[in-house]
Amino acid sequence: ATAGAILVGLRSGASVGVAVGRVRSAPNPGRGQVAPFSSTGLAFDGRVKPELVAPGVALTTSEPGTGTAGAPTYGTVNGSSAAAAVVAGAAALLAQARTALDASALRSLLAETARPLAATPVTAQGAGRVDPGAASAAELAVEPASLAVGRAGGSGWEGRQTLVVRNLSTRDLPVRIRIEHSSEGAAAVRFSARPARFRLRRGHTMQIPLRVTVAGSRVGTAPAEGAILVGAVGDQPLRMPWAVTFGAPHRDLLRRVSLSLSSFRPSDQKPSVLTLEAGKLAHTAGHDEVQALERLDITLWNARGVRLGLLARLRDVLPGTYEFGITGRSPAGAPLDHGVYQLRIVAVPTSKGPATRRSLTFRIR
């Protein structure tokens, strides 16, 4: 707006004065690093999220409206929404450059050709900063783009995954798989991929079994981090970030389970209220961890131990307090006969581990 006002003044022959100050340059320690407002950590199933990062601080963009003399206006934006727009633009460029690729391959190339940031945890950056130029030149794609290895209990623990390597090029490729460790964490983690070297024909895919083991005793709970590198010999390898967390399986994911009435008549207007706390927030390895549920089931049983059916099922349950109206009706909707019944509540964790189970008894008058 200031430049526009000066131009208008000069064109009209007016005298225009400008005050000039002195500037001083200073280094920006946050340049090239993940912004503090960007979410970090693992997904509920232990998969590395985010899978990649993109510029999202002080991005120049157009603003609505016009300035002096109809000149366009510009501003800057910050946030992960701005970074998502950058990745969306990179995806559009990649789709235009590689028209023969499907959505799964395009996603893999965007995530796996990202450039890692120095001194930044895998759980903050995924594979690194998006690089559309590298994605457009890649000859391989790998699924999954990041691994959900799971929570390791201690020495002798073992996890398994499968990598699907796909040749996107027009030539046969000699492929090599390597494992990169960026942080050892609470215990030594070892990977085994068989075969680690193979030749992949053009247009073909190959499934590679991946075995993960904990080789030593656990000290603390800090996660182990790194990346699986898959590439044609002589080319820049693709990067699939991984992380292994340590600790006992999530337990006690149901608390304060109660019924407001233990004896009642069937009623849609005045049901007995089942209240429970599902999931929890925990502080592990110096970070807050959301322990969510993959599934929460409530089933109805009679006094003879016969399952009458499913009353409620919730999926992807975040920690919190939940209430359910128990109306005294069967899963089919019919009023229950007089007698004693049981509610069985099962909370299935998102990570590998036993489900938490609770039961409550009530009477229909």
Tab-separated table of C-alpha atoms in Angstrom:
chain	number	residue	atom	x	y	z
A	1	ALA	CA	0.000	0.000	0.000
A	2	THR	CA	2.887	2.418	0.743
A	3	ALA	CA	4.479	1.817	-2.671
A	4	GLY	CA	1.127	2.379	-4.366
A	5	ALA	CA	0.633	5.701	-2.557
A	6	ILE	CA	4.113	6.862	-3.616
A	7	LEU	CA	3.401	6.005	-7.263
A	8	VAL	CA	0.085	7.883	-7.199
A	9	GLY	CA	1.801	10.941	-5.709
A	10	LEU	CA	4.635	10.911	-8.223
A	11	ARG	CA	2.258	10.635	-11.179
A	12	SER	CA	0.288	13.628	-9.957
A	13	GLY	CA	3.434	15.738	-9.584
A	14	ALA	CA	3.121	15.936	-5.804
A	15	SER	CA	6.123	16.089	-3.512
A	16	VAL	CA	6.660	12.741	-1.858
A	17	GLY	CA	8.904	12.135	1.138
A	18	VAL	CA	10.063	8.780	2.434
A	19	ALA	CA	11.701	8.080	5.826
A	20	VAL	CA	14.502	5.531	5.609
A	21	GLY	CA	15.681	3.496	8.595
A	22	ARG	CA	18.620	1.167	9.141
A	23	VAL	CA	18.121	-2.582	9.042
A	24	ARG	CA	20.106	-5.282	10.778
A	25	SER	CA	20.235	-8.913	9.701
A	26	ALA	CA	20.183	-11.674	12.296
A	27	PRO	CA	20.306	-15.457	11.913
A	28	ASN	CA	17.044	-17.366	12.240
A	29	PRO	CA	17.677	-20.478	14.369
A	30	GLY	CA	14.289	-21.907	13.434
A	31	ARG	CA	14.907	-21.888	9.698
A	32	GLY	CA	14.693	-25.333	8.195
A	33	GLN	CA	13.220	-26.820	11.382
A	34	VAL	CA	9.733	-28.074	12.234
A	35	ALA	CA	7.572	-25.237	13.576
A	36	PRO	CA	6.566	-25.448	17.254
A	37	PHE	CA	2.855	-25.447	16.363
A	38	SER	CA	3.187	-28.561	14.179
A	39	SER	CA	1.827	-31.712	15.832
A	40	THR	CA	4.349	-34.442	16.580
A	41	GLY	CA	4.275	-37.994	17.765
A	42	LEU	CA	2.873	-41.333	16.656
A	43	ALA	CA	-0.586	-42.314	15.502
A	44	PHE	CA	-2.696	-44.458	17.822
A	45	ASP	CA	-1.486	-47.657	16.108
A	46	GLY	CA	2.184	-46.645	16.473
A	47	ARG	CA	2.550	-45.445	12.881
A	48	VAL	CA	4.843	-42.453	12.351
A	49	LYS	CA	2.874	-39.247	11.841
A	50	PRO	CA	3.334	-36.835	10.186
A	51	GLU	CA	4.681	-38.739	7.170
A	52	LEU	CA	6.351	-35.635	5.759
A	53	VAL	CA	6.569	-31.878	6.352
A	54	ALA	CA	6.391	-28.801	4.136
A	55	PRO	CA	6.976	-25.021	4.478
A	56	GLY	CA	4.267	-23.429	6.611
A	57	VAL	CA	5.745	-20.248	8.125
A	58	ALA	CA	5.562	-16.775	6.516
A	59	LEU	CA	4.392	-18.079	3.140
A	60	THR	CA	3.609	-15.237	0.736
A	61	THR	CA	0.088	-15.326	-0.648
A	62	SER	CA	-2.476	-13.036	-2.235
A	63	GLU	CA	-5.029	-11.279	-0.023
A	64	PRO	CA	-8.663	-10.535	-0.872
A	65	GLY	CA	-9.464	-7.083	-2.211
A	66	THR	CA	-7.207	-4.476	-3.788
A	67	GLY	CA	-4.895	-1.759	-2.563
A	68	THR	CA	-4.326	1.817	-3.675
A	69	ALA	CA	-5.149	2.421	-7.341
A	70	GLY	CA	-6.488	-1.102	-7.688
A	71	ALA	CA	-3.163	-2.791	-7.032
A	72	PRO	CA	-3.357	-6.387	-5.755
A	73	THR	CA	-2.612	-6.993	-2.096
A	74	TYR	CA	-0.358	-9.640	-0.604
A	75	GLY	CA	0.297	-11.056	2.822
A	76	THR	CA	1.806	-14.026	4.632
A	77	VAL	CA	0.238	-17.079	6.233
A	78	ASN	CA	1.394	-19.542	8.880
A	79	GLY	CA	0.153	-22.970	9.902
A	80	SER	CA	-0.104	-26.625	9.017
A	81	SER	CA	-3.015	-25.711	6.710
A	82	ALA	CA	-0.591	-23.644	4.631
A	83	ALA	CA	1.880	-26.559	4.630
A	84	ALA	CA	-0.917	-28.877	3.469
A	85	ALA	CA	-1.581	-26.521	0.547
A	86	VAL	CA	2.091	-26.748	-0.434
A	87	VAL	CA	1.910	-30.557	-0.418
A	88	ALA	CA	-1.340	-30.443	-2.414
A	89	GLY	CA	0.443	-28.329	-5.030
A	90	ALA	CA	3.339	-30.791	-5.075
A	91	ALA	CA	0.871	-33.652	-5.543
A	92	ALA	CA	-0.736	-31.844	-8.504
A	93	LEU	CA	2.669	-31.316	-10.128
A	94	LEU	CA	3.578	-34.958	-9.576
A	95	ALA	CA	0.276	-36.188	-11.034
A	96	GLN	CA	0.887	-34.015	-14.081
A	97	ALA	CA	4.452	-35.289	-14.496
A	98	ARG	CA	3.631	-38.976	-13.856
A	99	THR	CA	0.218	-39.450	-15.472
A	100	ALA	CA	0.429	-43.262	-15.455
A	101	LEU	CA	0.650	-43.558	-11.664
A	102	ASP	CA	-2.320	-44.340	-9.428
A	103	ALA	CA	-3.141	-42.525	-6.174
A	104	SER	CA	-1.327	-45.069	-3.990
A	105	ALA	CA	1.919	-44.692	-5.945
A	106	LEU	CA	1.661	-40.896	-5.975
A	107	ARG	CA	1.201	-40.862	-2.207
A	108	SER	CA	4.152	-43.178	-1.689
A	109	LEU	CA	6.440	-41.109	-3.911
A	110	LEU	CA	5.542	-37.837	-2.192
A	111	ALA	CA	6.194	-39.228	1.290
A	112	GLU	CA	9.168	-41.481	0.578
A	113	THR	CA	11.276	-39.044	-1.466
A	114	ALA	CA	11.123	-36.325	1.208
A	115	ARG	CA	14.469	-34.923	2.404
A	116	PRO	CA	15.255	-35.494	6.108
A	117	LEU	CA	15.851	-32.464	8.333
A	118	ALA	CA	18.994	-32.425	10.434
A	119	ALA	CA	18.725	-32.866	14.218
A	120	THR	CA	14.943	-33.421	14.036
A	121	PRO	CA	13.207	-36.536	15.458
A	122	VAL	CA	11.410	-38.888	13.102
A	123	THR	CA	8.260	-38.389	15.180
A	124	ALA	CA	8.323	-34.670	14.291
A	125	GLN	CA	9.200	-34.795	10.577
A	126	GLY	CA	8.322	-38.255	9.252
A	127	ALA	CA	10.480	-38.839	6.180
A	128	GLY	CA	11.369	-35.141	5.934
A	129	ARG	CA	10.601	-32.117	3.758
A	130	VAL	CA	8.564	-32.678	0.604
A	131	ASP	CA	10.656	-32.740	-2.585
A	132	PRO	CA	8.488	-32.853	-5.745
A	133	GLY	CA	11.561	-32.949	-8.000
A	134	ALA	CA	12.841	-36.136	-6.365
A	135	ALA	CA	9.331	-37.619	-6.399
A	136	SER	CA	8.983	-37.057	-10.144
A	137	ALA	CA	12.240	-38.945	-10.809
A	138	ALA	CA	11.681	-41.926	-8.470
A	139	GLU	CA	11.572	-45.391	-10.022
A	140	LEU	CA	10.262	-47.322	-7.025
A	141	ALA	CA	7.316	-47.015	-4.643
A	142	VAL	CA	6.907	-48.826	-1.319
A	143	GLU	CA	3.881	-49.545	0.849
A	144	PRO	CA	3.302	-48.703	3.646
A	145	ALA	CA	4.756	-45.200	3.590
A	146	SER	CA	5.423	-45.440	7.353
A	147	LEU	CA	5.515	-48.451	9.641
A	148	ALA	CA	3.321	-49.330	12.607
A	149	VAL	CA	5.768	-51.619	14.406
A	150	GLY	CA	4.053	-51.545	17.796
A	151	ARG	CA	4.979	-51.272	21.462
A	152	ALA	CA	7.898	-53.439	22.566
A	153	GLY	CA	7.781	-55.015	26.010
A	154	GLY	CA	11.476	-55.821	26.424
A	155	SER	CA	14.226	-58.240	25.447
A	156	GLY	CA	13.001	-60.921	23.060
A	157	TRP	CA	10.014	-58.925	21.808
A	158	GLU	CA	9.269	-59.427	18.130
A	159	GLY	CA	7.154	-57.609	15.572
A	160	ARG	CA	6.498	-58.294	11.919
A	161	GLN	CA	5.534	-56.180	8.926
A	162	THR	CA	5.482	-56.618	5.155
A	163	LEU	CA	6.955	-54.169	2.653
A	164	VAL	CA	5.494	-54.125	-0.856
A	165	VAL	CA	8.071	-52.805	-3.326
A	166	ARG	CA	6.806	-51.730	-6.734
A	167	ASN	CA	8.866	-51.000	-9.860
A	168	LEU	CA	7.430	-47.920	-11.581
A	169	SER	CA	10.149	-47.565	-14.187
A	170	THR	CA	10.536	-48.932	-17.719
A	171	ARG	CA	13.568	-51.063	-16.824
A	172	ASP	CA	14.485	-53.889	-14.510
A	173	LEU	CA	16.042	-52.616	-11.275
A	174	PRO	CA	18.538	-54.042	-8.789
A	175	VAL	CA	17.052	-53.132	-5.389
A	176	ARG	CA	18.711	-52.879	-1.987
A	177	ILE	CA	17.071	-52.528	1.467
A	178	ARG	CA	18.962	-50.941	4.362
A	179	ILE	CA	17.988	-49.935	7.897
A	180	GLU	CA	18.903	-46.530	9.326
A	181	HIS	CA	18.889	-45.909	13.095
A	182	SER	CA	18.634	-42.266	14.159
A	183	SER	CA	17.905	-42.986	17.858
A	184	GLU	CA	18.477	-46.241	19.754
A	185	GLY	CA	15.895	-45.414	22.412
A	186	ALA	CA	15.381	-47.530	25.512
A	187	ALA	CA	16.769	-50.734	23.956
A	188	ALA	CA	18.589	-51.981	20.881
A	189	VAL	CA	16.213	-52.727	18.000
A	190	ARG	CA	17.238	-54.977	15.122
A	191	PHE	CA	15.588	-55.304	11.714
A	192	SER	CA	15.774	-58.203	9.307
A	193	ALA	CA	14.534	-57.945	5.701
A	194	ARG	CA	14.773	-61.053	3.511
A	195	PRO	CA	15.831	-60.704	0.802
A	196	ALA	CA	17.684	-57.432	1.331
A	197	ARG	CA	18.962	-57.428	-2.259
A	198	PHE	CA	16.955	-58.533	-5.291
A	199	ARG	CA	16.206	-57.706	-8.897
A	200	LEU	CA	12.730	-56.393	-9.665
A	201	ARG	CA	11.327	-56.554	-13.177
A	202	ARG	CA	9.655	-53.463	-14.620
A	203	GLY	CA	6.006	-53.143	-13.668
A	204	HIS	CA	6.296	-55.883	-11.034
A	205	THR	CA	5.913	-55.862	-7.250
A	206	MET	CA	7.567	-57.902	-4.524
A	207	GLN	CA	6.578	-58.522	-0.910
A	208	ILE	CA	9.431	-58.401	1.592
A	209	PRO	CA	8.853	-59.843	5.104
A	210	LEU	CA	10.273	-57.539	7.775
A	211	ARG	CA	11.133	-58.821	11.245
A	212	VAL	CA	11.774	-56.463	14.173
A	213	THR	CA	13.314	-57.674	17.442
A	214	VAL	CA	14.523	-56.127	20.689
A	215	ALA	CA	18.044	-57.382	21.280
A	216	GLY	CA	18.752	-56.144	24.805
A	217	SER	CA	17.262	-55.175	28.123
A	218	ARG	CA	15.094	-52.072	28.227
A	219	VAL	CA	16.357	-48.997	30.075
A	220	GLY	CA	13.647	-46.343	30.287
A	221	THR	CA	10.870	-45.736	27.770
A	222	ALA	CA	12.452	-43.497	25.087
A	223	PRO	CA	11.353	-44.624	21.588
A	224	ALA	CA	13.791	-46.004	19.025
A	225	GLU	CA	13.588	-44.224	15.660
A	226	GLY	CA	14.945	-44.482	12.166
A	227	ALA	CA	14.049	-45.176	8.557
A	228	ILE	CA	13.996	-48.087	6.149
A	229	LEU	CA	15.878	-47.188	2.979
A	230	VAL	CA	14.761	-48.865	-0.239
A	231	GLY	CA	16.376	-47.908	-3.513
A	232	ALA	CA	17.702	-49.013	-6.837
A	233	VAL	CA	21.455	-49.483	-6.656
A	234	GLY	CA	23.098	-46.126	-7.411
A	235	ASP	CA	19.880	-44.075	-6.978
A	236	GLN	CA	18.646	-41.937	-4.083
A	237	PRO	CA	16.795	-44.380	-1.777
A	238	LEU	CA	13.215	-44.007	-0.629
A	239	ARG	CA	12.707	-43.477	3.118
A	240	MET	CA	10.024	-45.160	5.243
A	241	PRO	CA	10.211	-43.758	8.809
A	242	TRP	CA	9.734	-46.126	11.739
A	243	ALA	CA	9.521	-45.845	15.499
A	244	VAL	CA	9.357	-48.478	18.234
A	245	THR	CA	7.926	-47.468	21.600
A	246	PHE	CA	8.652	-49.329	24.820
A	247	GLY	CA	6.557	-50.251	27.818
A	248	ALA	CA	3.852	-52.597	28.964
A	249	PRO	CA	0.674	-52.890	26.854
A	250	HIS	CA	-2.034	-50.371	27.591
A	251	ARG	CA	-4.164	-51.590	30.474
A	252	ASP	CA	-7.069	-50.343	32.559
A	253	LEU	CA	-8.683	-48.537	29.659
A	254	LEU	CA	-12.076	-48.636	31.413
A	255	ARG	CA	-12.628	-46.834	34.707
A	256	ARG	CA	-15.503	-45.623	36.881
A	257	VAL	CA	-18.028	-47.926	35.252
A	258	SER	CA	-21.451	-47.581	36.880
A	259	LEU	CA	-25.201	-47.809	36.371
A	260	SER	CA	-27.468	-45.106	37.785
A	261	LEU	CA	-30.158	-47.729	38.519
A	262	SER	CA	-29.504	-51.390	39.239
A	263	SER	CA	-33.199	-52.296	39.306
A	264	PHE	CA	-35.756	-50.676	36.985
A	265	ARG	CA	-38.679	-51.192	34.645
A	266	PRO	CA	-38.240	-50.921	30.862
A	267	SER	CA	-38.524	-47.236	29.946
A	268	ASP	CA	-37.455	-45.111	26.989
A	269	GLN	CA	-38.104	-41.895	28.931
A	270	LYS	CA	-36.286	-42.794	32.170
A	271	PRO	CA	-33.550	-45.300	31.350
A	272	SER	CA	-30.797	-46.423	33.664
A	273	VAL	CA	-27.624	-44.573	32.611
A	274	LEU	CA	-24.403	-46.502	32.070
A	275	THR	CA	-21.436	-44.180	32.683
A	276	LEU	CA	-17.808	-45.043	32.022
A	277	GLU	CA	-14.410	-43.499	31.367
A	278	ALA	CA	-12.792	-44.960	28.260
A	279	GLY	CA	-9.135	-44.609	27.252
A	280	LYS	CA	-6.772	-42.323	29.101
A	281	LEU	CA	-4.056	-39.717	28.861
A	282	ALA	CA	-0.650	-40.934	30.048
A	283	HIS	CA	2.747	-39.297	30.446
A	284	THR	CA	5.470	-41.534	29.019
A	285	ALA	CA	9.025	-40.860	27.861
A	286	GLY	CA	8.610	-37.191	28.703
A	287	HIS	CA	5.561	-36.753	26.466
A	288	ASP	CA	1.799	-36.849	26.869
A	289	GLU	CA	0.321	-39.902	25.160
A	290	VAL	CA	-3.298	-40.321	24.062
A	291	GLN	CA	-4.311	-43.932	24.695
A	292	ALA	CA	-7.417	-44.319	22.572
A	293	LEU	CA	-9.600	-47.351	21.808
A	294	GLU	CA	-9.963	-49.102	18.510
A	295	ARG	CA	-13.382	-50.310	19.601
A	296	LEU	CA	-15.792	-50.183	22.545
A	297	ASP	CA	-18.467	-52.903	22.715
A	298	ILE	CA	-21.422	-53.221	25.096
A	299	THR	CA	-23.244	-56.564	24.980
A	300	LEU	CA	-26.261	-57.878	26.863
A	301	TRP	CA	-26.367	-61.315	28.548
A	302	ASN	CA	-29.052	-63.100	30.546
A	303	ALA	CA	-28.687	-64.822	33.925
A	304	ARG	CA	-27.923	-68.190	32.263
A	305	GLY	CA	-24.866	-66.709	30.495
A	306	VAL	CA	-26.514	-66.556	27.076
A	307	ARG	CA	-25.462	-63.640	24.888
A	308	LEU	CA	-28.551	-61.706	23.784
A	309	GLY	CA	-26.750	-59.359	21.416
A	310	LEU	CA	-24.811	-56.155	20.912
A	311	LEU	CA	-26.303	-53.006	22.454
A	312	ALA	CA	-23.677	-50.511	21.317
A	313	ARG	CA	-20.384	-50.392	19.418
A	314	LEU	CA	-18.131	-47.352	19.078
A	315	ARG	CA	-14.996	-47.208	16.924
A	316	ASP	CA	-11.937	-44.940	17.184
A	317	VAL	CA	-12.818	-43.829	20.705
A	318	LEU	CA	-10.862	-40.925	22.190
A	319	PRO	CA	-10.325	-40.714	25.959
A	320	GLY	CA	-13.320	-39.294	27.797
A	321	THR	CA	-16.476	-39.973	29.759
A	322	TYR	CA	-19.302	-41.707	27.888
A	323	GLU	CA	-22.935	-42.328	28.833
A	324	PHE	CA	-25.420	-44.829	27.416
A	325	GLY	CA	-29.126	-45.153	28.128
A	326	ILE	CA	-30.077	-48.699	29.168
A	327	THR	CA	-33.786	-48.756	28.416
A	328	GLY	CA	-34.555	-52.326	29.430
A	329	ARG	CA	-35.010	-53.414	25.835
A	330	SER	CA	-33.280	-56.232	24.000
A	331	PRO	CA	-30.920	-55.532	21.041
A	332	ALA	CA	-33.956	-56.291	18.819
A	333	GLY	CA	-35.986	-53.579	20.577
A	334	ALA	CA	-38.403	-55.770	22.571
A	335	PRO	CA	-38.928	-55.089	26.305
A	336	LEU	CA	-36.945	-57.474	28.490
A	337	ASP	CA	-38.749	-59.981	30.690
A	338	HIS	CA	-38.470	-59.747	34.467
A	339	GLY	CA	-35.160	-61.081	35.719
A	340	VAL	CA	-31.447	-60.494	36.109
A	341	TYR	CA	-29.224	-59.401	33.210
A	342	GLN	CA	-25.597	-58.498	32.708
A	343	LEU	CA	-23.840	-55.808	30.675
A	344	ARG	CA	-20.377	-56.739	29.441
A	345	ILE	CA	-18.147	-53.878	28.307
A	346	VAL	CA	-15.015	-54.560	26.232
A	347	ALA	CA	-12.431	-51.886	25.397
A	348	VAL	CA	-10.022	-52.898	22.593
A	349	PRO	CA	-6.809	-50.802	22.500
A	350	THR	CA	-5.404	-49.355	19.282
A	351	SER	CA	-2.005	-50.911	20.037
A	352	LYS	CA	-1.335	-54.610	20.414
A	353	GLY	CA	-2.349	-55.807	23.852
A	354	PRO	CA	-5.204	-57.320	25.840
A	355	ALA	CA	-8.659	-55.786	25.897
A	356	THR	CA	-10.013	-54.302	29.132
A	357	ARG	CA	-13.252	-55.943	30.307
A	358	ARG	CA	-15.883	-54.919	32.835
A	359	SER	CA	-19.347	-56.246	33.684
A	360	LEU	CA	-22.382	-54.898	35.537
A	361	THR	CA	-25.524	-56.714	36.691
A	362	PHE	CA	-29.023	-55.217	36.772
A	363	ARG	CA	-32.584	-56.409	37.368
A	364	ILE	CA	-35.703	-55.778	35.315
A	365	ARG	CA	-38.734	-55.445	37.581
